[in-house]
Structures are given as structure tokens and as C-alpha cells.
Coordinates of C-alpha atoms in Angstrom, one line a residue:
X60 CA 0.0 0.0 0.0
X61 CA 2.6 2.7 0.9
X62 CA 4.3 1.4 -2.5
X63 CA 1.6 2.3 -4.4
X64 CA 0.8 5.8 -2.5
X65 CA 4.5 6.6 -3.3
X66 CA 4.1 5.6 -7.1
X67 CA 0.9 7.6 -7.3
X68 CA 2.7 10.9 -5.7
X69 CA 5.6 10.3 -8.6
X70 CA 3.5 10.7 -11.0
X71 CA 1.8 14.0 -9.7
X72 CA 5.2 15.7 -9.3
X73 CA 5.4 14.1 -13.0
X74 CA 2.9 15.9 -14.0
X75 CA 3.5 18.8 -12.2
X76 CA 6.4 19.5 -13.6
X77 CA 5.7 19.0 -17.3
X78 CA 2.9 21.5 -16.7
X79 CA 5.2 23.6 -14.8
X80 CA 7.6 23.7 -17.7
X81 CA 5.2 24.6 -20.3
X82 CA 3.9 27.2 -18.6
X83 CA 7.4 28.7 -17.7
X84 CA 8.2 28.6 -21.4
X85 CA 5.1 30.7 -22.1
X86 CA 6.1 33.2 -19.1
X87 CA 9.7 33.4 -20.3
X88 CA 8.6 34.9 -23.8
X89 CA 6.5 37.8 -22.0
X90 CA 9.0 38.0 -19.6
X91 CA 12.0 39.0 -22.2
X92 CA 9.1 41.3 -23.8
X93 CA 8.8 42.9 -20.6
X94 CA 12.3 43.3 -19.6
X95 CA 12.7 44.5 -23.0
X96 CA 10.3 47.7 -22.5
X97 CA 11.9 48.4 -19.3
X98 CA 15.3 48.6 -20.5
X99 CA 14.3 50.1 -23.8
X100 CA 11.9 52.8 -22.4
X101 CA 14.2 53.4 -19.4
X102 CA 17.3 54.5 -21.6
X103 CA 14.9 56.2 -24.0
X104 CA 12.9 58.6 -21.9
X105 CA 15.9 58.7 -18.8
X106 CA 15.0 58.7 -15.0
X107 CA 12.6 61.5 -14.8
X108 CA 10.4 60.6 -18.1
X109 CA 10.2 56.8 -16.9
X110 CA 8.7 57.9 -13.5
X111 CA 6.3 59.3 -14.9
X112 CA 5.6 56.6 -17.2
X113 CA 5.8 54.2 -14.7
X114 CA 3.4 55.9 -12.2
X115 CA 0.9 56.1 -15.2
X116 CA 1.1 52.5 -15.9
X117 CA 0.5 51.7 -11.7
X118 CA -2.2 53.9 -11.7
X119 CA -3.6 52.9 -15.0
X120 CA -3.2 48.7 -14.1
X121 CA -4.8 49.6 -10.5
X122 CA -7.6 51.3 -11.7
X123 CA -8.4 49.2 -14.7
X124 CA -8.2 45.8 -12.4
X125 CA -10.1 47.5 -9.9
X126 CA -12.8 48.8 -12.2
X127 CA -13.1 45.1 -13.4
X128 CA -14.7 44.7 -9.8
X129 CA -14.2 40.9 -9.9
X130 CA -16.2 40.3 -12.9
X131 CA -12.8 38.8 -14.8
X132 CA -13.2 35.8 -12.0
X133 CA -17.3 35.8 -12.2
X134 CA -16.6 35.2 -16.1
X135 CA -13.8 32.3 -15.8
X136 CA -15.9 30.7 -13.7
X137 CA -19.5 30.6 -14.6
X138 CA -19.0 30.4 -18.3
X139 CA -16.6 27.1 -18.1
X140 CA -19.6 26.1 -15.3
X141 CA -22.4 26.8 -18.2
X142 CA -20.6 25.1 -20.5
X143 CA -20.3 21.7 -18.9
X144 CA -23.5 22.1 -17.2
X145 CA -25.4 22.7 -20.5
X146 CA -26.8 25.8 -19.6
X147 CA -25.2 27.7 -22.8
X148 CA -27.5 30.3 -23.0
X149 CA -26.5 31.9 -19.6
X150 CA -22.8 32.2 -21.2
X151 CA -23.5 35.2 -23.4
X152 CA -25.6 36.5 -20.5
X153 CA -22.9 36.5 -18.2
X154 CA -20.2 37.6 -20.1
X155 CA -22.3 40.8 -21.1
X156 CA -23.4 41.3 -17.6
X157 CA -19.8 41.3 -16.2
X158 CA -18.9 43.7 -19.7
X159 CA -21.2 46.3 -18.9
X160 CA -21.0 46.6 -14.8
X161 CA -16.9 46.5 -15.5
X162 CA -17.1 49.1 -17.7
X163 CA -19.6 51.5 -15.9
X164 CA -17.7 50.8 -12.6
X165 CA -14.3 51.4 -14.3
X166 CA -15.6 54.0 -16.1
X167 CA -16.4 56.2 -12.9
X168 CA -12.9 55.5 -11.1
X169 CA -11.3 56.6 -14.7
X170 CA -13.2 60.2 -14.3
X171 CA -12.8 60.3 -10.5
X172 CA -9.1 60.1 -11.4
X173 CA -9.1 62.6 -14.0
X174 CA -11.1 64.9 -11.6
X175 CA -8.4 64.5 -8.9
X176 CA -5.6 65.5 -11.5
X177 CA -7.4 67.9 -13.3
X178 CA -8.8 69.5 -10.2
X179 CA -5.2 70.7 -9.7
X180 CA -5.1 68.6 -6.2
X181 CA -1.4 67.5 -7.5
X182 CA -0.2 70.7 -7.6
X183 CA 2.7 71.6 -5.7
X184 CA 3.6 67.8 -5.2
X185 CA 6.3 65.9 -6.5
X186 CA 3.4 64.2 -9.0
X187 CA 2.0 66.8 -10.1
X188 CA 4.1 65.8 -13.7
X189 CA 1.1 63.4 -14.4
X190 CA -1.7 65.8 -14.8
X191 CA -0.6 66.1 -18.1
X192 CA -1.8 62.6 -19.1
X193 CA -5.0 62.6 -17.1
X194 CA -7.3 61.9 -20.6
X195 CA -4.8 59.5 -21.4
X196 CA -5.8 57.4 -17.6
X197 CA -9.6 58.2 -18.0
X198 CA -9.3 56.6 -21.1
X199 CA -7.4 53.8 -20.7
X200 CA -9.1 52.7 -17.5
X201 CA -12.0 51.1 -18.8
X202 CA -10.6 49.8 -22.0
X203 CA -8.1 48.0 -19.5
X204 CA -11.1 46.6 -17.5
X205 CA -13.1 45.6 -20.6
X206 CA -10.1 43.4 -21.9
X207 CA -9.2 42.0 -18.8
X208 CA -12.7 40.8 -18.6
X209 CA -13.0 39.6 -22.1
X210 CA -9.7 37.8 -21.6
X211 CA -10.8 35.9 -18.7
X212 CA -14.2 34.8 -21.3
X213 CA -11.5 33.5 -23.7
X214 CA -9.7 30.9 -21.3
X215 CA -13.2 29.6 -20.1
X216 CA -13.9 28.8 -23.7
X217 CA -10.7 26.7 -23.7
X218 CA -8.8 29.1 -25.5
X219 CA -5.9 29.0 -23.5
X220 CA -2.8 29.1 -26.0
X221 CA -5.0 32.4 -27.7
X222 CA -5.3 34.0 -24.5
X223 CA -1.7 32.9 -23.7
X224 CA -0.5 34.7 -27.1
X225 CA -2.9 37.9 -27.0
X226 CA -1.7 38.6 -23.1
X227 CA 1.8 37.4 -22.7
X228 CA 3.1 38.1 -26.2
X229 CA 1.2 40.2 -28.5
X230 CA 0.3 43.1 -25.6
X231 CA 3.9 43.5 -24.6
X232 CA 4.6 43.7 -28.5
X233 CA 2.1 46.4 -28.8
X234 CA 3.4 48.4 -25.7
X235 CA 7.2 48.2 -27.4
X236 CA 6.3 49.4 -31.0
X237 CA 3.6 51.6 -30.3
X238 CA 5.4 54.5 -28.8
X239 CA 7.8 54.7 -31.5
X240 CA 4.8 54.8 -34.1
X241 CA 2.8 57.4 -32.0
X242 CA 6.7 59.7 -32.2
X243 CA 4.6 61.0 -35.6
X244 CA 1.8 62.3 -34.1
X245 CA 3.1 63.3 -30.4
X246 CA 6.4 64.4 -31.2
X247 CA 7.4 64.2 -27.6
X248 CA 8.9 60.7 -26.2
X249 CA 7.2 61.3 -23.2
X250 CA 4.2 61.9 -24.6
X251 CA 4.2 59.1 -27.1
X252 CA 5.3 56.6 -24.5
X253 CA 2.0 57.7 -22.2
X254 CA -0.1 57.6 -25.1
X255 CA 0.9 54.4 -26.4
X256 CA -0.2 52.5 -22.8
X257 CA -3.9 53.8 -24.1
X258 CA -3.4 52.4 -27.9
X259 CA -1.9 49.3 -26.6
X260 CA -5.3 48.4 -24.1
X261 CA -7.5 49.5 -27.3
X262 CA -5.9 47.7 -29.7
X263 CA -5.8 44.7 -27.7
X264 CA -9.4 44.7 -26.2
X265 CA -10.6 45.2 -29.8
X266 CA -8.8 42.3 -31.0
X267 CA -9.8 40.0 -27.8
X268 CA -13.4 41.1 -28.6
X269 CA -13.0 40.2 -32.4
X270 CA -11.9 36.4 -30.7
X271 CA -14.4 36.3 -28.5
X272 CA -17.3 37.0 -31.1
X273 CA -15.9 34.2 -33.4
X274 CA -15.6 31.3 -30.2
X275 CA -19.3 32.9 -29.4
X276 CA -20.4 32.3 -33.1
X277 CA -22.2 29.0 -32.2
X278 CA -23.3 29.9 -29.3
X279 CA -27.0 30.7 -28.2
X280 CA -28.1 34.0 -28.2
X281 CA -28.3 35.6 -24.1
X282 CA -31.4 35.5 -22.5
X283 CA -33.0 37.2 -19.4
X284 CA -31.9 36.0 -16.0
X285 CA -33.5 36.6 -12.9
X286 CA -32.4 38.7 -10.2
X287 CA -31.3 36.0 -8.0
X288 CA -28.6 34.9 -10.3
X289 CA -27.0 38.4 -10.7
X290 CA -27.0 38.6 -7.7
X291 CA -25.3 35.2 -7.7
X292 CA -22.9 36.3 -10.1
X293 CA -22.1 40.1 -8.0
X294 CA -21.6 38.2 -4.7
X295 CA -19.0 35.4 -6.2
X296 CA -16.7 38.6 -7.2
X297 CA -17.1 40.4 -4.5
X298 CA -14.1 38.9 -2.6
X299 CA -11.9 39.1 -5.6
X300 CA -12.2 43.1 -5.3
X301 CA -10.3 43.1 -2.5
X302 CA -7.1 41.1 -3.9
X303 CA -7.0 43.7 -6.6
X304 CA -6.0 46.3 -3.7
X305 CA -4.1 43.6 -2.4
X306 CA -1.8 43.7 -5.1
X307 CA -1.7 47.0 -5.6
X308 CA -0.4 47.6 -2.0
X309 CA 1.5 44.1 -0.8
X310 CA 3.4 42.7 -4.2
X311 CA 5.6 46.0 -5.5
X312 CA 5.2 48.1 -8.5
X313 CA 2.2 49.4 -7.2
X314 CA 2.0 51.7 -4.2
X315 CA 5.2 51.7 -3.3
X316 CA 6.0 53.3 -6.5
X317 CA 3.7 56.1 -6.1
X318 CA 5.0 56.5 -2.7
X319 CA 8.3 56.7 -3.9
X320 CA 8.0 59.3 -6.4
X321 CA 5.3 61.4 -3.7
X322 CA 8.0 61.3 -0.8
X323 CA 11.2 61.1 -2.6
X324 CA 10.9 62.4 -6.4
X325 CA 9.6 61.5 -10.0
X326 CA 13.1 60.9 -10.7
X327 CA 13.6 58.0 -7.9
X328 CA 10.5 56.4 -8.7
X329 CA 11.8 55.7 -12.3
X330 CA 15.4 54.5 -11.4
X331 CA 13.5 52.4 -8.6
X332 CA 10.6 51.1 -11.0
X333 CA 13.7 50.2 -14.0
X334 CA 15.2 47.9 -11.0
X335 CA 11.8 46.2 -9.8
X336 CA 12.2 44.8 -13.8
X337 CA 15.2 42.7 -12.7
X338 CA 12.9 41.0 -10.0
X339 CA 10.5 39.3 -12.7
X340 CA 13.4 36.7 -13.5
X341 CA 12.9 36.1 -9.8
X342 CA 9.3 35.1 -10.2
X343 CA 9.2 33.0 -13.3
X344 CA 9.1 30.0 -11.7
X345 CA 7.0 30.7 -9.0
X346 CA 4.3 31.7 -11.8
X347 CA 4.9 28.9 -14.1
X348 CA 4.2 26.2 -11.0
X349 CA 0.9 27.8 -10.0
X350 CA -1.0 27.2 -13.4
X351 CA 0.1 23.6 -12.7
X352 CA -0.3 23.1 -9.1
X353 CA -3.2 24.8 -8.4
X354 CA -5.2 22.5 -10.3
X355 CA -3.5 19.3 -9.3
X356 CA -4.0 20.5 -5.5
X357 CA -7.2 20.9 -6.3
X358 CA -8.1 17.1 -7.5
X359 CA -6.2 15.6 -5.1
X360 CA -7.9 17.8 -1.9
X361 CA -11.0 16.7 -3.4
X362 CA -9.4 13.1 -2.3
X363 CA -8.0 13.7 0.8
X364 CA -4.7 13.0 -0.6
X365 CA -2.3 15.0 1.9
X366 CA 0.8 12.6 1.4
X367 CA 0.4 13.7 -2.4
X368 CA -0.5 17.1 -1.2
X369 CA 2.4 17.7 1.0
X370 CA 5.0 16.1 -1.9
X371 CA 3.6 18.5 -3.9
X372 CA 4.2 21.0 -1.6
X373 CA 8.0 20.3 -0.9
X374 CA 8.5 19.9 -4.6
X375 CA 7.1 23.8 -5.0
X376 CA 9.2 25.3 -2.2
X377 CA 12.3 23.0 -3.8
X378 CA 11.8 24.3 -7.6
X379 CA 11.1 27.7 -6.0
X380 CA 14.5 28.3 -4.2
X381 CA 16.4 26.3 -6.7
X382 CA 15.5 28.6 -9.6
X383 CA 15.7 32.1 -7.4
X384 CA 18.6 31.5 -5.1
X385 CA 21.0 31.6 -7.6
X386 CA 19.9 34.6 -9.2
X387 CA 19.5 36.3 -6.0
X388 CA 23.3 36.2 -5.3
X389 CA 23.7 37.1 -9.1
X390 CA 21.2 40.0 -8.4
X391 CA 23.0 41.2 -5.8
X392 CA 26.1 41.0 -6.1
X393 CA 26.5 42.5 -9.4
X394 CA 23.5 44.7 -8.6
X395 CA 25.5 47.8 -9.4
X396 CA 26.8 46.8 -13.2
X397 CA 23.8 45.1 -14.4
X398 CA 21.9 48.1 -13.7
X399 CA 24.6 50.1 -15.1
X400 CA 25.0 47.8 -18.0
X401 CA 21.2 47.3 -18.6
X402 CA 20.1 50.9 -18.1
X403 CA 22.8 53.0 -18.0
X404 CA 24.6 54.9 -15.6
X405 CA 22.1 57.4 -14.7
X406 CA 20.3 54.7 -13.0
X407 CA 23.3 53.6 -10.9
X408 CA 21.9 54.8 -8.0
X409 CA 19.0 52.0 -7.8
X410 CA 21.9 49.0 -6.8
X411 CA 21.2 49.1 -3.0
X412 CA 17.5 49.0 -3.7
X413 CA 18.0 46.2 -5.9
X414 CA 19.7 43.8 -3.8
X415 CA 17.7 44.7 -0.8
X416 CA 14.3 43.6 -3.2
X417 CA 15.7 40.2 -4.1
X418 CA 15.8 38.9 -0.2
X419 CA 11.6 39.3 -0.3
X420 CA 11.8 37.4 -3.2
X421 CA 14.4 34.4 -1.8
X422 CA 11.5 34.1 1.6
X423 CA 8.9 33.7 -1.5
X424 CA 11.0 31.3 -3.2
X425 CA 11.3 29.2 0.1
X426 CA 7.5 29.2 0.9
X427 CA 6.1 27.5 -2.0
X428 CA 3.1 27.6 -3.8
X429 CA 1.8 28.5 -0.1
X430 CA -0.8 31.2 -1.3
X431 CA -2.5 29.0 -4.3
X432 CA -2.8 26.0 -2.1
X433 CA -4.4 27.8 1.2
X434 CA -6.9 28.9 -2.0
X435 CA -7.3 25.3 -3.4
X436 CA -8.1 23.9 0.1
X437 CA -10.7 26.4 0.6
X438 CA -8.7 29.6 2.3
X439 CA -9.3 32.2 0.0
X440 CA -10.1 34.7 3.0
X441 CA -6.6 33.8 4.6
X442 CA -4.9 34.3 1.4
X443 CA -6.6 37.5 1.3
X444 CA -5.7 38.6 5.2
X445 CA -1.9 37.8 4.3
X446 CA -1.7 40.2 1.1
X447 CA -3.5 42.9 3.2
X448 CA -1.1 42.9 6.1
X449 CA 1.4 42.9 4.1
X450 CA -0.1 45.7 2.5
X451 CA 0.0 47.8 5.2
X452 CA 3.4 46.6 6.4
X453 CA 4.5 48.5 2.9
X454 CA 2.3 51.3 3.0
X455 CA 3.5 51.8 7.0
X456 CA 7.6 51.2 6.2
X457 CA 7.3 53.4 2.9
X458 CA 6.3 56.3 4.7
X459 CA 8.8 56.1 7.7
X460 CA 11.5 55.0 4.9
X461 CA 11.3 56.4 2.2
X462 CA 12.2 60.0 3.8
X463 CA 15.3 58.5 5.0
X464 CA 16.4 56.2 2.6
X465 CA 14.6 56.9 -0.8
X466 CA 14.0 53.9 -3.0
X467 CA 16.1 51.5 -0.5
X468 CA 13.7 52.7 2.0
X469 CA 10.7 51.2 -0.3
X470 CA 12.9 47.7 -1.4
X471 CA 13.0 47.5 2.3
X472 CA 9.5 47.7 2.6
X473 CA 8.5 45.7 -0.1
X474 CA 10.8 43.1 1.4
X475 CA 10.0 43.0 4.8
X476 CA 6.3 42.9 3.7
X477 CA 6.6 39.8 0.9
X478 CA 9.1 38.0 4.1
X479 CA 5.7 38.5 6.6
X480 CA 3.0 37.4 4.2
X481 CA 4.7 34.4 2.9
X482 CA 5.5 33.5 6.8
X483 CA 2.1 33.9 7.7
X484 CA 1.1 31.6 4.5
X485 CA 2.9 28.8 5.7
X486 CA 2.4 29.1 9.0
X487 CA -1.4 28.8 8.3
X488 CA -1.1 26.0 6.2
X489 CA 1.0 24.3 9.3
X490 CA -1.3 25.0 11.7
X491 CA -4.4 23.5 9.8
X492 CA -3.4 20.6 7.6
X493 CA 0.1 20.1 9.6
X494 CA 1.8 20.4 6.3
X495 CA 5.2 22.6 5.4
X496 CA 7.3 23.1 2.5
X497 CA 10.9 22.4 4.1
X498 CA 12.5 19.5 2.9
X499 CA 16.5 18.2 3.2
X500 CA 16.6 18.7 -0.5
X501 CA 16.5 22.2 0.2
X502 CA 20.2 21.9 2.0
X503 CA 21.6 21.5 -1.3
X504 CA 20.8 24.6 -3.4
X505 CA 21.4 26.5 -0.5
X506 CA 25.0 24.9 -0.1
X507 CA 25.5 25.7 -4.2
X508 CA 24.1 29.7 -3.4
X509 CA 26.8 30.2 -0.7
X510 CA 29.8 28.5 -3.1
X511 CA 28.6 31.2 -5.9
X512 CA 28.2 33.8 -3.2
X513 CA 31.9 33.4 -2.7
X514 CA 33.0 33.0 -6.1
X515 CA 31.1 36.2 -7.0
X516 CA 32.1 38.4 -4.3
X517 CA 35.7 37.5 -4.9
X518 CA 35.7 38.3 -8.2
X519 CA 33.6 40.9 -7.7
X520 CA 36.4 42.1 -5.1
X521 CA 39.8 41.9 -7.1
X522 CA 38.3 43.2 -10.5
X523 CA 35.5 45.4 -9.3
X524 CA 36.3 48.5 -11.6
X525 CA 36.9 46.2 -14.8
X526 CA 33.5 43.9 -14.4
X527 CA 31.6 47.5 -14.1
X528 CA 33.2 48.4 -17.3
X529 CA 33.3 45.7 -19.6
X530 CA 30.7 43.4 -20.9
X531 CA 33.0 40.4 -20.9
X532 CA 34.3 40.4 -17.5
X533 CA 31.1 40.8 -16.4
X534 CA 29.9 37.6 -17.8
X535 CA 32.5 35.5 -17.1
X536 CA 31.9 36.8 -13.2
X537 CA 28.3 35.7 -13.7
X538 CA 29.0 32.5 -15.8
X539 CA 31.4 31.8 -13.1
X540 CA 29.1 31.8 -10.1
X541 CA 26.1 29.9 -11.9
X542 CA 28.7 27.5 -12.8
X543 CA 29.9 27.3 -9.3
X544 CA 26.4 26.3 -8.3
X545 CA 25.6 24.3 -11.0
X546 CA 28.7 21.7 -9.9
X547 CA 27.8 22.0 -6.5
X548 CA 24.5 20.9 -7.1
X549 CA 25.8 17.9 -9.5
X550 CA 28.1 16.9 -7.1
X551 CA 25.2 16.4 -4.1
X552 CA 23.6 14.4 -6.5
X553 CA 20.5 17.5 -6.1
X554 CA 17.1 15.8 -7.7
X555 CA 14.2 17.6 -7.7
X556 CA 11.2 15.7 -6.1
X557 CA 13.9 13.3 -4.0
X558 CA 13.5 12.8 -0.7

């Protein structure tokens, strides 16, 4: 019997992991894309124009997810519900009634926004450069809501590699060409580069819409539904309001931000935003796990399968620090010449904040798929709680911080408050189920982080003003300490999944 339980846990981290991977390749592409933009638009507008870029695209994304008022997660999933149910008639019906509440709702935060910067109550503070581009944001907002509902139709019609393609590939496309096309009409990079976060959510919602009317084609036409059921519908994304301000004030690139260019300057906030794009690396496995093992979690719950669960669970936390630990040392130890490499020299100053952000993301690394299994075992509220004190841990520590320290004050922040939540994550999930994501095999990555620790620091040490000025020595620092790690894990015979 144990046998077979042991057999029938293999072949879940199996599967995990194939799903894992082809969801990481996926990531990867919009991930270059994104990095991309950052470094592009960062050298191209220079510290003061990619504040103010940046703060239009928080403010922009926040408003636009918020607008959505959960209706994104009411349409992924009552339509895949209708559709296996048989009900088909209630799909169109949805969808519209999450289209038009979305956009009315998003609508009226777009113009309370524009009323705010309009209104002049900006003036006189350090972001009082985005008044400027307040049509732009009440523009932009509900498009942005419209297509992140319409997105969220497409994947519960199965569409998942065209929803993968329009979002993670074809958007950041549009947000990299655009602002050199709009150069004809704006004349101004600033200006161009704003303006093109608008076209980019209009082209892309007009396409999405255009897919979604040809998967509808077949579909029956809506009909009326009775109060009762929209009322249904409203209560389900109710809860799903609140993570959008969750992420907007716990996960970075959102308030802290803000806060960083209202307490510090326009100028910080885009030397801090352009090193917040070295982080995503960070988070690419963590992301590409989560479309696999949130579902998997899922079945096996549904069988009180906690052996599987809790392999599943180690093998998370395992993948997680084995693909961010080494980077993290990378990160920061050559925080200063990447940046200076990647964005140039006027954004030198961002390499303490930098390697202060990647510690947040090592305690994420460690934790595990902890937030998408407290959902998947029915703990939505808890993951909810965590994102919110966290939330306030970075709203609290940016405003005491950021006076003092600028932009490190905020990485510090950021980090202190992604350290708590994921803490409090597995903590709960401890306390409950008695499950953890700490394993032995975890002894061994950490062992290959230190040996490239040291490699890199030395080098870093005895050629220090070479490897911040040429390209080559840089790389062989950085080839050195991943290959340093990569041995030490081959020689400790690291497998992931072994216990």
C-alpha cells in the first residue's frame, strides 16, 4: 500500500512538472518582452520621463483591475460552469453582464481620477508631472477593464494558448512598438510613450473582442436572468475586489511606487521602477508552478490525498528556491553593473535597492506555492488577510522610509512585507493541515548559493572596476558563479522531487 501511495505521488510531481515547464516557457517569452520595455523605455525617456511613465502604468493597471470589480473571475468561472452544465444560454448572458457593470464601474474610477488630477489637487507635489496625461488614464481605464474581462471569457472557452499569445506576447509587442509609431503624431517621447499605454489596451481589447465573437459564433443568443442569479454572479466577485487592492499595496510596483515618487521624487521612482524589472526573473518560476499546481492541488484535496498534497508541496518550495537563489546572489552581487550595463549609468543609484528587493523574493522562493494551495483547500479569505497585512506593512515602512532612505527605503519595505505574508502563509497552512514546505533537499541549493556567493564576491572584489566596465568580464563573473552552483549541485547528487 505505501508502495503504491509513493508511485501515485511520482507521477503527480510528474505531471506537475511537465505543466510547470510549459507554462514557464510561455512566461519566459513575455517576460523577455517585458524586460525588454523596461530597458528600452528606461534608456529612452531617462530617469525623470520613466517615472512618470511608470506611475501612469501603476495607476492605470490599479484602476483598470479594480474597475473590473471581480467580474474577470465571475466570467472564468460561470462560463466554463455553463458550458459543462449545458446551460449555454447563460454564457452570453454573463459575459455581457460582467462587460457592462466593468465598464460602468471602471468607467467612474477613470473620471474620479481625472477629476483628482485635473482638479489641480497634485499641484505643488512631486506628482504633479502626471496631470498632463490625465485623458490619457480616464481613457485607458475602462478599456483596460473591458479586456481583462473579455480575456478571462476567452480561457473559459478553452482558448488557452490564444489568451496565452494575445496577453503574454502580443500586448507587450504592442506596448514596445507603439510609442515609436505614436513619435509621428506626439512628437514628444514622453508623450508618445504615455499615449501608447492607451493604444496598446484599445488595440488589444478590440482584437480580444474580435476572438471572442468568433468562439461565441455557435453559441445561443443571451437571454434574461432573474435577479437572484446576478445577484449570484455580484456576490461570487465580491471577494476578488479586495485582492485587486491587495496587489496593488503588498506585491511592489504598485503603491510603493507612487510613494516613492510622492516622498522622494519623479526621478527615484523611475530609477527604482527600472530595478523592480530585474525581479520578474525572480518570479518565473513561481508563476509557471501555479497554473500547474493549483489545479492538481485541487483534485487531489477533493481526495484527501495530503501525502500527495504535502510532496507537492515540498517539490514547490524545492523548484522555487532552486531557480531564485541563484539569481538572488547574481542580483546582488552584481546589482550595481547590471543596472549600469542594462540601463545606463544614470540609474546607478538604484543598486542598493535592488539587492535589498531580491531577499523578499528568496522568503517567496522558500514558501512554496503556499498562497494557491491555502486557496485550493478552501482559504481564500486567509490568502486575502496575508496580502492585506502585508499591504499595510509596505504602505507603514514606505512612509517612515522612504524620507530617510529613498528607494532602499521602499525595497525595504517591499521586502520585509513579501518575508511576513509568505511567513504567515505557511504558518497557516502548518497550523491547519500540519503540512510545510521544508525538505533536506532544500540543504543543497542552498549549499550551491553560498559556493557562488563566494566566487562572486571575490571576483567581484579583485576586478571590481573592470567587471563595471566591460561586458566580458562581467559575464565570465556571472557564468562563473552559476557554474559554481551548478557543480555543486551535481556533485550532491540535487534531484528535484527526491526525498
Amino acid at each position: 500500500m505505501l508502495v503504491d501511495e509513493d508511485q501515485t505521488a511520482a507521477e503527480h510531481i510528474s505531471a506537475f512538472l511537465s505543466g510547470t515547464a510549459f507554462s514557464a516557457s510561455g512566461l519566459a517569452v513575455s517576460g523577455v518582452l517585458t524586460m525588454l520595455i523596461g530597458i528600452i523605455f528606461a534608456r529612452w525617456l531617462g530617469p525623470d520621463g520613466f517615472g512618470i511613465y511608470s506611475n501612469v502604468l501603476v495607476v492605470v493597471t490599479f484602476a483598470g483591475g479594480l474597475g473590473a470589480i471581480g467580474m474577470d473571475y465571475t466570467v472564468a468561472r460561470y462560463v466554463a460552469y455553463y458550458l459543462g452544465s449545458g446551460d449555454k444560454p447563460l454564457v452570453r448572458s454573463v459575459i455581457r453582464y460582467a462587460a457592462r457593470w466593468g465598464l460602468l464601474i471602471s468607467a467612474i474610477l477613470g473620471l474620479a481620477t481625472y477629476v483628482v488630477l485635473r482638479g489641480g489637487l497634485l499641484n505643488g507635489t512631486k506628482l504633479a508631472g502626471l496631470t498632463p496625461f490625465s485623458t490619457v488614464i480616464l481613457l485607458t481605464v475602462p478599456a483596460l477593464a473591458l479586456q481583462t474581462i473579455i480575456l478571462q471569457a476567452i480561457l473559459a472557452l478553452q482558448a488557452v494558448r490564444t489568451r496565452v499569445v494575445l496577453e503574454k506576447i502580443l500586448y507587450p509587442l504592442l506596448r514596445l512598438t507603439l510609442p515609436f509609431a505614436l513619435l509621428w503624431c506626439f512628437r514628444e517621447k514622453i508623450a508618445a510613450a504615455v499615449g501608447s499605454v492607451l493604444f496598446s489596451a484599445l488595440v488589444l481589447t478590440t482584437i480580444a473582442l474580435t476572438v471572442l465573437r468568433t468562439l461565441l459564433r455557435d453559441a445561443p443568443p443571451a437571454v434574461a436572468v432573474p435577479r437572484a442569479l446576478t445577484r449570484e454572479w455580484s456576490g461570487y466577485a465580491l471577494p476578488f475586489v479586495f485582492y485587486s487592492i491587495q496587489n496593488f499595496i503588498a506585491s511592489g510596483m504598485g503603491i510603493d511606487i507612487l510613494l516613492v515618487g510622492a516622498l522622494a521624487s519623479i526621478r527615484d521612482s523611475g530609477i527604482y521602477a527600472a530595478c523592480f524589472r530585474f525581479t520578474l526573473v525572480l518570479l518565473l518560476a513561481r508563476a509557471g508552478m501555479e497554473y500547474a499546481f493549483g489545479p492538481k492541488v485541487g483534485r487531489l484535496f477533493g481526495k484527501s490525498d495530503f501525502g500527495s498534497i504535502e510532496k507537492l508541496y515540498k517539490t514547490s518550495s524545492v523548484i522555487g528556491l532552486t531557480w531564485t537563489l541563484p539569481l538572488a546572489v547574481v542580483l546582488v552581487i552584481f546589482s550595481g553593473p547590471l543596472i549600469t550595463r542594462f540601463f545606463g549609468a544614470s540609474y546607478s543609484q538604484g543598486a542598493t535597492a535592488l539587492a535589498v528587493l531580491v531577499a523578499g523574493f528568496a522568503a517567496d522562493g522558500a514558501a512554496g506555492c503556499n498562497n494557491t494551495l491555502l486557496s485550493m483547500i478552501g482559504k481564500p479569505w486567509l490568502v486575502l488577510a496575508n496580502g492585506m497585512a502585508g499591504g499595510l506593512v509596505v504602505i507603514t515602512l514606505c512612509v517612515l522610509l522612504i524620507p530617510r532612505w529613498g528607494m532602499s527605503g521602499a525595497a525595504l519595505a517591499v521586502t520585509i512585507s513579501r518575508s511576513i505574508s509568505a511567513g504567515m502563509g505557511t504558518f497557516e497552512i502548518w497550523r491547519i493541515y500540519g503540512l510545510h514546505p521544508f525538505s533536506r533537499s532544500l540543504e543543497k541549493p542552498i549549499l550551491g548559493a553560498a559556493v557562488a556567493a563566494v566566487l562572486g564576491y571575490v571576483w567581484r572584489r579583485q576586478l571590481l572596476i573592470p567587471t563595471t566596465q566591460s561586458l566580458l568580464l562581467l559575464t565570465a563573473a556571472i557564468g562563473l558563479a552559476l557554474s559554481g552552483y551548478l557543480l555543486t549541485l551535481k556533485l550532491s547528487r540535487f534531484s528535484i522531487g527526491g526525498y
